[in-house]
mmCIF file of C-alpha atoms in Angstrom:
data_model
loop_
_atom_site.group_PDB
_atom_site.id
_atom_site.type_symbol
_atom_site.label_atom_id
_atom_site.label_comp_id
_atom_site.label_asym_id
_atom_site.label_seq_id
_atom_site.Cartn_x
_atom_site.Cartn_y
_atom_site.Cartn_z
ATOM 1 C CA UNK A 12 -18.442 -1.695 16.395
ATOM 2 C CA UNK A 13 -20.663 0.351 14.099
ATOM 3 C CA UNK A 14 -18.052 3.115 13.826
ATOM 4 C CA UNK A 15 -15.371 0.521 13.016
ATOM 5 C CA UNK A 16 -17.494 -0.886 10.194
ATOM 6 C CA UNK A 17 -18.089 2.598 8.809
ATOM 7 C CA UNK A 18 -14.347 3.319 8.986
ATOM 8 C CA UNK A 19 -13.536 0.098 7.158
ATOM 9 C CA UNK A 20 -16.087 0.823 4.444
ATOM 10 C CA UNK A 21 -14.644 4.307 3.937
ATOM 11 C CA UNK A 22 -11.112 2.891 3.764
ATOM 12 C CA UNK A 23 -12.130 0.235 1.247
ATOM 13 C CA UNK A 24 -14.014 2.807 -0.843
ATOM 14 C CA UNK A 25 -10.866 4.932 -0.952
ATOM 15 C CA UNK A 26 -8.863 1.867 -1.977
ATOM 16 C CA UNK A 27 -11.187 1.228 -4.904
ATOM 17 C CA UNK A 28 -11.124 4.908 -5.876
ATOM 18 C CA UNK A 29 -7.315 5.098 -5.900
ATOM 19 C CA UNK A 30 -7.124 1.769 -7.739
ATOM 20 C CA UNK A 31 -9.394 3.098 -10.486
ATOM 21 C CA UNK A 32 -7.557 6.413 -10.589
ATOM 22 C CA UNK A 33 -4.173 4.720 -11.016
ATOM 23 C CA UNK A 34 -5.408 2.554 -13.889
ATOM 24 C CA UNK A 35 -6.992 5.511 -15.683
ATOM 25 C CA UNK A 36 -4.098 7.915 -15.059
ATOM 26 C CA UNK A 37 -1.206 5.644 -15.963
ATOM 27 C CA UNK A 38 -2.694 2.956 -18.209
ATOM 28 C CA UNK A 39 -5.570 4.618 -20.081
ATOM 29 C CA UNK A 40 -3.814 7.982 -20.360
ATOM 30 C CA UNK A 41 -0.080 8.596 -20.727
ATOM 31 C CA UNK A 42 2.074 8.573 -17.562
ATOM 32 C CA UNK A 43 3.590 11.824 -18.845
ATOM 33 C CA UNK A 44 0.321 13.587 -18.001
ATOM 34 C CA UNK A 45 0.816 12.874 -14.269
ATOM 35 C CA UNK A 46 2.348 15.683 -12.241
ATOM 36 C CA UNK A 47 4.871 13.453 -10.471
ATOM 37 C CA UNK A 48 6.137 12.099 -13.781
ATOM 38 C CA UNK A 49 6.487 15.654 -15.109
ATOM 39 C CA UNK A 50 8.747 16.400 -12.155
ATOM 40 C CA UNK A 51 10.839 13.326 -13.007
ATOM 41 C CA UNK A 52 11.182 14.529 -16.592
ATOM 42 C CA UNK A 53 12.787 17.792 -15.448
ATOM 43 C CA UNK A 54 15.933 15.712 -14.926
ATOM 44 C CA UNK A 55 17.619 15.427 -18.332
ATOM 45 C CA UNK A 56 19.352 12.195 -17.221
ATOM 46 C CA UNK A 57 16.120 10.480 -16.153
ATOM 47 C CA UNK A 58 15.767 7.213 -18.105
ATOM 48 C CA UNK A 59 12.024 7.348 -18.857
ATOM 49 C CA UNK A 60 12.014 4.516 -21.430
ATOM 50 C CA UNK A 61 13.554 2.067 -18.950
ATOM 51 C CA UNK A 62 11.461 3.359 -16.020
ATOM 52 C CA UNK A 63 7.975 3.335 -17.544
ATOM 53 C CA UNK A 64 7.575 -0.477 -18.023
ATOM 54 C CA UNK A 65 8.278 -0.933 -14.292
ATOM 55 C CA UNK A 66 5.764 1.816 -13.559
ATOM 56 C CA UNK A 67 3.089 -0.049 -15.548
ATOM 57 C CA UNK A 68 3.807 -3.299 -13.692
ATOM 58 C CA UNK A 69 3.760 -1.535 -10.330
ATOM 59 C CA UNK A 70 0.523 0.346 -11.064
ATOM 60 C CA UNK A 71 -1.367 -2.704 -12.343
ATOM 61 C CA UNK A 72 -0.149 -4.979 -9.541
ATOM 62 C CA UNK A 73 -0.861 -2.404 -6.827
ATOM 63 C CA UNK A 74 -4.281 -1.495 -8.240
ATOM 64 C CA UNK A 75 -5.384 -5.141 -8.321
ATOM 65 C CA UNK A 76 -4.122 -5.720 -4.773
ATOM 66 C CA UNK A 77 -5.923 -2.611 -3.503
ATOM 67 C CA UNK A 78 -9.192 -3.689 -5.127
ATOM 68 C CA UNK A 79 -9.028 -7.389 -4.213
ATOM 69 C CA UNK A 80 -7.764 -6.973 -0.645
ATOM 70 C CA UNK A 81 -11.063 -5.837 0.932
ATOM 71 C CA UNK A 82 -12.853 -8.897 -0.459
ATOM 72 C CA UNK A 83 -10.393 -11.214 1.279
ATOM 73 C CA UNK A 84 -11.413 -9.886 4.701
ATOM 74 C CA UNK A 85 -15.117 -10.408 4.034
ATOM 75 C CA UNK A 86 -16.389 -13.132 6.373
ATOM 76 C CA UNK A 87 -19.564 -13.241 4.290
ATOM 77 C CA UNK A 88 -17.592 -14.131 1.155
ATOM 78 C CA UNK A 89 -15.563 -16.753 3.029
ATOM 79 C CA UNK A 90 -18.746 -18.366 4.349
ATOM 80 C CA UNK A 91 -20.407 -18.300 0.926
ATOM 81 C CA UNK A 92 -17.504 -19.497 -1.250
ATOM 82 C CA UNK A 93 -14.156 -20.505 0.186
ATOM 83 C CA UNK A 94 -13.038 -21.498 -3.321
ATOM 84 C CA UNK A 95 -13.535 -17.923 -4.545
ATOM 85 C CA UNK A 96 -11.704 -16.646 -1.467
ATOM 86 C CA UNK A 97 -8.712 -18.858 -2.309
ATOM 87 C CA UNK A 98 -8.671 -17.748 -5.946
ATOM 88 C CA UNK A 99 -8.830 -14.087 -4.974
ATOM 89 C CA UNK A 100 -6.091 -14.735 -2.434
ATOM 90 C CA UNK A 101 -3.827 -16.183 -5.113
ATOM 91 C CA UNK A 102 -4.582 -13.190 -7.359
ATOM 92 C CA UNK A 103 -3.727 -10.852 -4.469
ATOM 93 C CA UNK A 104 -0.399 -12.589 -3.812
ATOM 94 C CA UNK A 105 0.496 -12.632 -7.521
ATOM 95 C CA UNK A 106 -0.379 -8.951 -7.972
ATOM 96 C CA UNK A 107 1.836 -7.990 -5.033
ATOM 97 C CA UNK A 108 4.648 -10.112 -6.428
ATOM 98 C CA UNK A 109 4.432 -8.107 -9.653
ATOM 99 C CA UNK A 110 3.776 -4.704 -8.068
ATOM 100 C CA UNK A 111 6.294 -5.109 -5.269
ATOM 101 C CA UNK A 112 8.995 -6.508 -7.517
ATOM 102 C CA UNK A 113 8.631 -3.582 -9.906
ATOM 103 C CA UNK A 114 8.444 -1.236 -6.918
ATOM 104 C CA UNK A 115 11.953 -2.205 -5.833
ATOM 105 C CA UNK A 116 13.319 -0.868 -9.105
ATOM 106 C CA UNK A 117 11.159 2.265 -8.900
ATOM 107 C CA UNK A 118 12.330 2.924 -5.335
ATOM 108 C CA UNK A 119 15.861 3.590 -6.565
ATOM 109 C CA UNK A 120 14.491 6.132 -9.059
ATOM 110 C CA UNK A 121 12.101 7.920 -6.701
ATOM 111 C CA UNK A 122 12.149 11.659 -6.143
ATOM 112 C CA UNK A 123 13.490 13.005 -2.857
ATOM 113 C CA UNK A 124 16.937 11.424 -2.814
ATOM 114 C CA UNK A 125 18.304 8.726 -0.523
ATOM 115 C CA UNK A 126 15.821 9.236 2.313
ATOM 116 C CA UNK A 127 12.753 8.693 0.121
ATOM 117 C CA UNK A 128 14.453 5.885 -1.811
ATOM 118 C CA UNK A 129 15.179 4.077 1.468
ATOM 119 C CA UNK A 130 11.582 4.586 2.596
ATOM 120 C CA UNK A 131 10.058 3.132 -0.563
ATOM 121 C CA UNK A 132 12.595 0.307 -0.702
ATOM 122 C CA UNK A 133 11.745 -0.674 2.885
ATOM 123 C CA UNK A 134 8.045 -0.516 2.004
ATOM 124 C CA UNK A 135 8.409 -2.831 -0.998
ATOM 125 C CA UNK A 136 10.562 -5.355 0.866
ATOM 126 C CA UNK A 137 8.160 -5.482 3.825
ATOM 127 C CA UNK A 138 5.190 -5.641 1.448
ATOM 128 C CA UNK A 139 6.586 -8.684 -0.338
ATOM 129 C CA UNK A 140 7.746 -10.304 2.909
ATOM 130 C CA UNK A 141 4.466 -9.912 4.812
ATOM 131 C CA UNK A 142 2.503 -11.246 1.838
ATOM 132 C CA UNK A 143 4.835 -14.232 1.552
ATOM 133 C CA UNK A 144 4.398 -15.058 5.244
ATOM 134 C CA UNK A 145 0.630 -14.684 4.914
ATOM 135 C CA UNK A 146 0.611 -17.169 2.044
ATOM 136 C CA UNK A 147 3.005 -19.516 3.850
ATOM 137 C CA UNK A 148 0.923 -19.570 7.036
ATOM 138 C CA UNK A 149 -2.279 -20.554 5.226
ATOM 139 C CA UNK A 150 -0.395 -23.348 3.473
ATOM 140 C CA UNK A 151 0.565 -24.508 6.981
ATOM 141 C CA UNK A 152 -3.111 -24.275 8.077
ATOM 142 C CA UNK A 153 -2.214 -21.639 10.697
ATOM 143 C CA UNK A 154 -5.296 -19.532 10.105
ATOM 144 C CA UNK A 155 -4.928 -16.898 12.839
ATOM 145 C CA UNK A 156 -1.328 -16.164 11.889
ATOM 146 C CA UNK A 157 -2.344 -16.115 8.219
ATOM 147 C CA UNK A 158 -4.941 -13.452 8.955
ATOM 148 C CA UNK A 159 -2.456 -11.370 10.969
ATOM 149 C CA UNK A 160 0.143 -11.400 8.197
ATOM 150 C CA UNK A 161 -2.445 -10.542 5.573
ATOM 151 C CA UNK A 162 -3.593 -7.599 7.703
ATOM 152 C CA UNK A 163 0.000 -6.370 7.737
ATOM 153 C CA UNK A 164 0.227 -6.958 4.002
ATOM 154 C CA UNK A 165 -2.901 -4.943 3.273
ATOM 155 C CA UNK A 166 -1.773 -2.143 5.593
ATOM 156 C CA UNK A 167 1.273 -1.844 3.335
ATOM 157 C CA UNK A 168 -0.865 -2.168 0.198
ATOM 158 C CA UNK A 169 -2.943 0.725 1.555
ATOM 159 C CA UNK A 170 0.169 2.913 1.367
ATOM 160 C CA UNK A 171 -1.017 3.601 -2.194
ATOM 161 C CA UNK A 172 -3.920 5.509 -0.632
ATOM 162 C CA UNK A 173 -2.171 7.134 2.318
ATOM 163 C CA UNK A 174 0.722 8.322 0.125
ATOM 164 C CA UNK A 175 -1.659 10.556 -1.783
ATOM 165 C CA UNK A 176 -3.174 11.839 1.453
ATOM 166 C CA UNK A 177 0.219 12.844 2.851
ATOM 167 C CA UNK A 178 1.357 14.342 -0.460
ATOM 168 C CA UNK A 179 -1.763 16.530 -0.536
ATOM 169 C CA UNK A 180 -1.581 17.499 3.148
ATOM 170 C CA UNK A 181 2.149 18.245 3.316
ATOM 171 C CA UNK A 182 1.992 19.937 -0.076
ATOM 172 C CA UNK A 183 -0.640 22.374 1.168
ATOM 173 C CA UNK A 184 1.234 22.984 4.435
ATOM 174 C CA UNK A 185 4.803 23.334 3.164
ATOM 175 C CA UNK A 186 4.812 24.435 -0.497
ATOM 176 C CA UNK A 187 4.103 28.105 -1.326
ATOM 177 C CA UNK A 188 1.089 28.480 -3.581
ATOM 178 C CA UNK A 189 2.995 30.430 -6.246
ATOM 179 C CA UNK A 190 5.497 27.589 -6.688
ATOM 180 C CA UNK A 191 2.803 25.265 -8.072
ATOM 181 C CA UNK A 192 2.857 27.222 -11.339
ATOM 182 C CA UNK A 193 6.649 26.899 -11.729
ATOM 183 C CA UNK A 194 7.786 23.304 -12.016
ATOM 184 C CA UNK A 195 11.474 24.150 -11.469
ATOM 185 C CA UNK A 196 10.690 25.697 -8.068
ATOM 186 C CA UNK A 197 8.130 23.012 -7.287
ATOM 187 C CA UNK A 198 10.687 20.219 -7.795
ATOM 188 C CA UNK A 199 12.906 21.404 -4.941
ATOM 189 C CA UNK A 200 9.927 21.797 -2.594
ATOM 190 C CA UNK A 201 8.486 18.433 -3.621
ATOM 191 C CA UNK A 202 11.792 16.619 -3.086
ATOM 192 C CA UNK A 203 12.049 18.006 0.431
ATOM 193 C CA UNK A 204 8.487 16.991 1.264
ATOM 194 C CA UNK A 205 8.693 13.576 -0.415
ATOM 195 C CA UNK A 206 11.467 12.440 1.929
ATOM 196 C CA UNK A 207 8.863 12.350 4.691
ATOM 197 C CA UNK A 208 6.009 11.069 2.510
ATOM 198 C CA UNK A 209 8.025 7.957 1.688
ATOM 199 C CA UNK A 210 7.865 6.925 5.357
ATOM 200 C CA UNK A 211 4.573 8.470 6.459
ATOM 201 C CA UNK A 212 2.646 6.575 3.767
ATOM 202 C CA UNK A 213 3.263 3.199 5.438
ATOM 203 C CA UNK A 214 4.789 3.397 8.932
ATOM 204 C CA UNK A 215 1.595 4.725 10.637
ATOM 205 C CA UNK A 216 -0.463 2.106 8.749
ATOM 206 C CA UNK A 217 1.705 -0.660 10.129
ATOM 207 C CA UNK A 218 1.610 0.748 13.672
ATOM 208 C CA UNK A 219 -2.205 0.881 13.636
ATOM 209 C CA UNK A 220 -2.473 -2.679 12.315
ATOM 210 C CA UNK A 221 0.017 -4.012 14.892
ATOM 211 C CA UNK A 222 -2.042 -2.368 17.645
ATOM 212 C CA UNK A 223 -5.185 -3.980 16.243
ATOM 213 C CA UNK A 224 -3.542 -7.416 15.957
ATOM 214 C CA UNK A 225 -2.307 -7.336 19.565
ATOM 215 C CA UNK A 226 -5.724 -6.187 20.756
ATOM 216 C CA UNK A 227 -7.342 -9.118 18.929
ATOM 217 C CA UNK A 228 -4.841 -11.542 20.472
ATOM 218 C CA UNK A 229 -5.724 -10.312 23.970
ATOM 219 C CA UNK A 230 -9.420 -10.623 23.206
ATOM 220 C CA UNK A 231 -8.993 -14.218 22.025
ATOM 221 C CA UNK A 232 -6.855 -15.042 25.083
ATOM 222 C CA UNK A 233 -9.515 -13.655 27.454
ATOM 223 C CA UNK A 234 -12.221 -15.687 25.703
ATOM 224 C CA UNK A 235 -10.171 -18.900 25.965
ATOM 225 C CA UNK A 236 -9.444 -18.189 29.627
ATOM 226 C CA UNK A 237 -13.129 -17.537 30.367
ATOM 227 C CA UNK A 238 -14.135 -20.715 28.518
ATOM 228 C CA UNK A 239 -11.552 -22.798 30.410
ATOM 229 C CA UNK A 240 -12.706 -21.384 33.733
#
């Protein structure tokens, strides 16, 4: 139990760190200073002016969702102020509506070709869908199902963190060091790697959360059975 709490605190700290980084990198500074955007700009046909407003919406929405999400799972906060929990929940849903909606457009413009575009499109659709079901279940007063759907939703929100982990790891393992100083060579290597990143950033997250949800269901079933006996 102690190790699980430590793991959750580390994960939530990373979420806050990436949330702050995204705001500073893309909102405070120019998106053109980001390495991934520089790779986009190597394509003369890339429509930056049309793309960047969607990037801003996606970054702000995702950053808010990453930062707010951990608070929603705090039993201490729920016990202290359910009204605040509901308000934060509405903010979380709204931010994903904005970030996920913009993400659908960005998915079609992502580096890596069709494979990465399909991966990010699937992520955004599932992100919006799981959040919708989480909101719908609490409106129906189905609390356990609400919690399960919101766990799935935040696992997909956390793709903003795990994407950067996989980019760094696969980049170090697959891209020759000398190519990092030559953007033209780096683009080809990055595109090849990004096809896998687009799926690795969220599929393992969802698998882990589904395992956890099913484990919790079994635990609750055993407790009900023991109580009935």
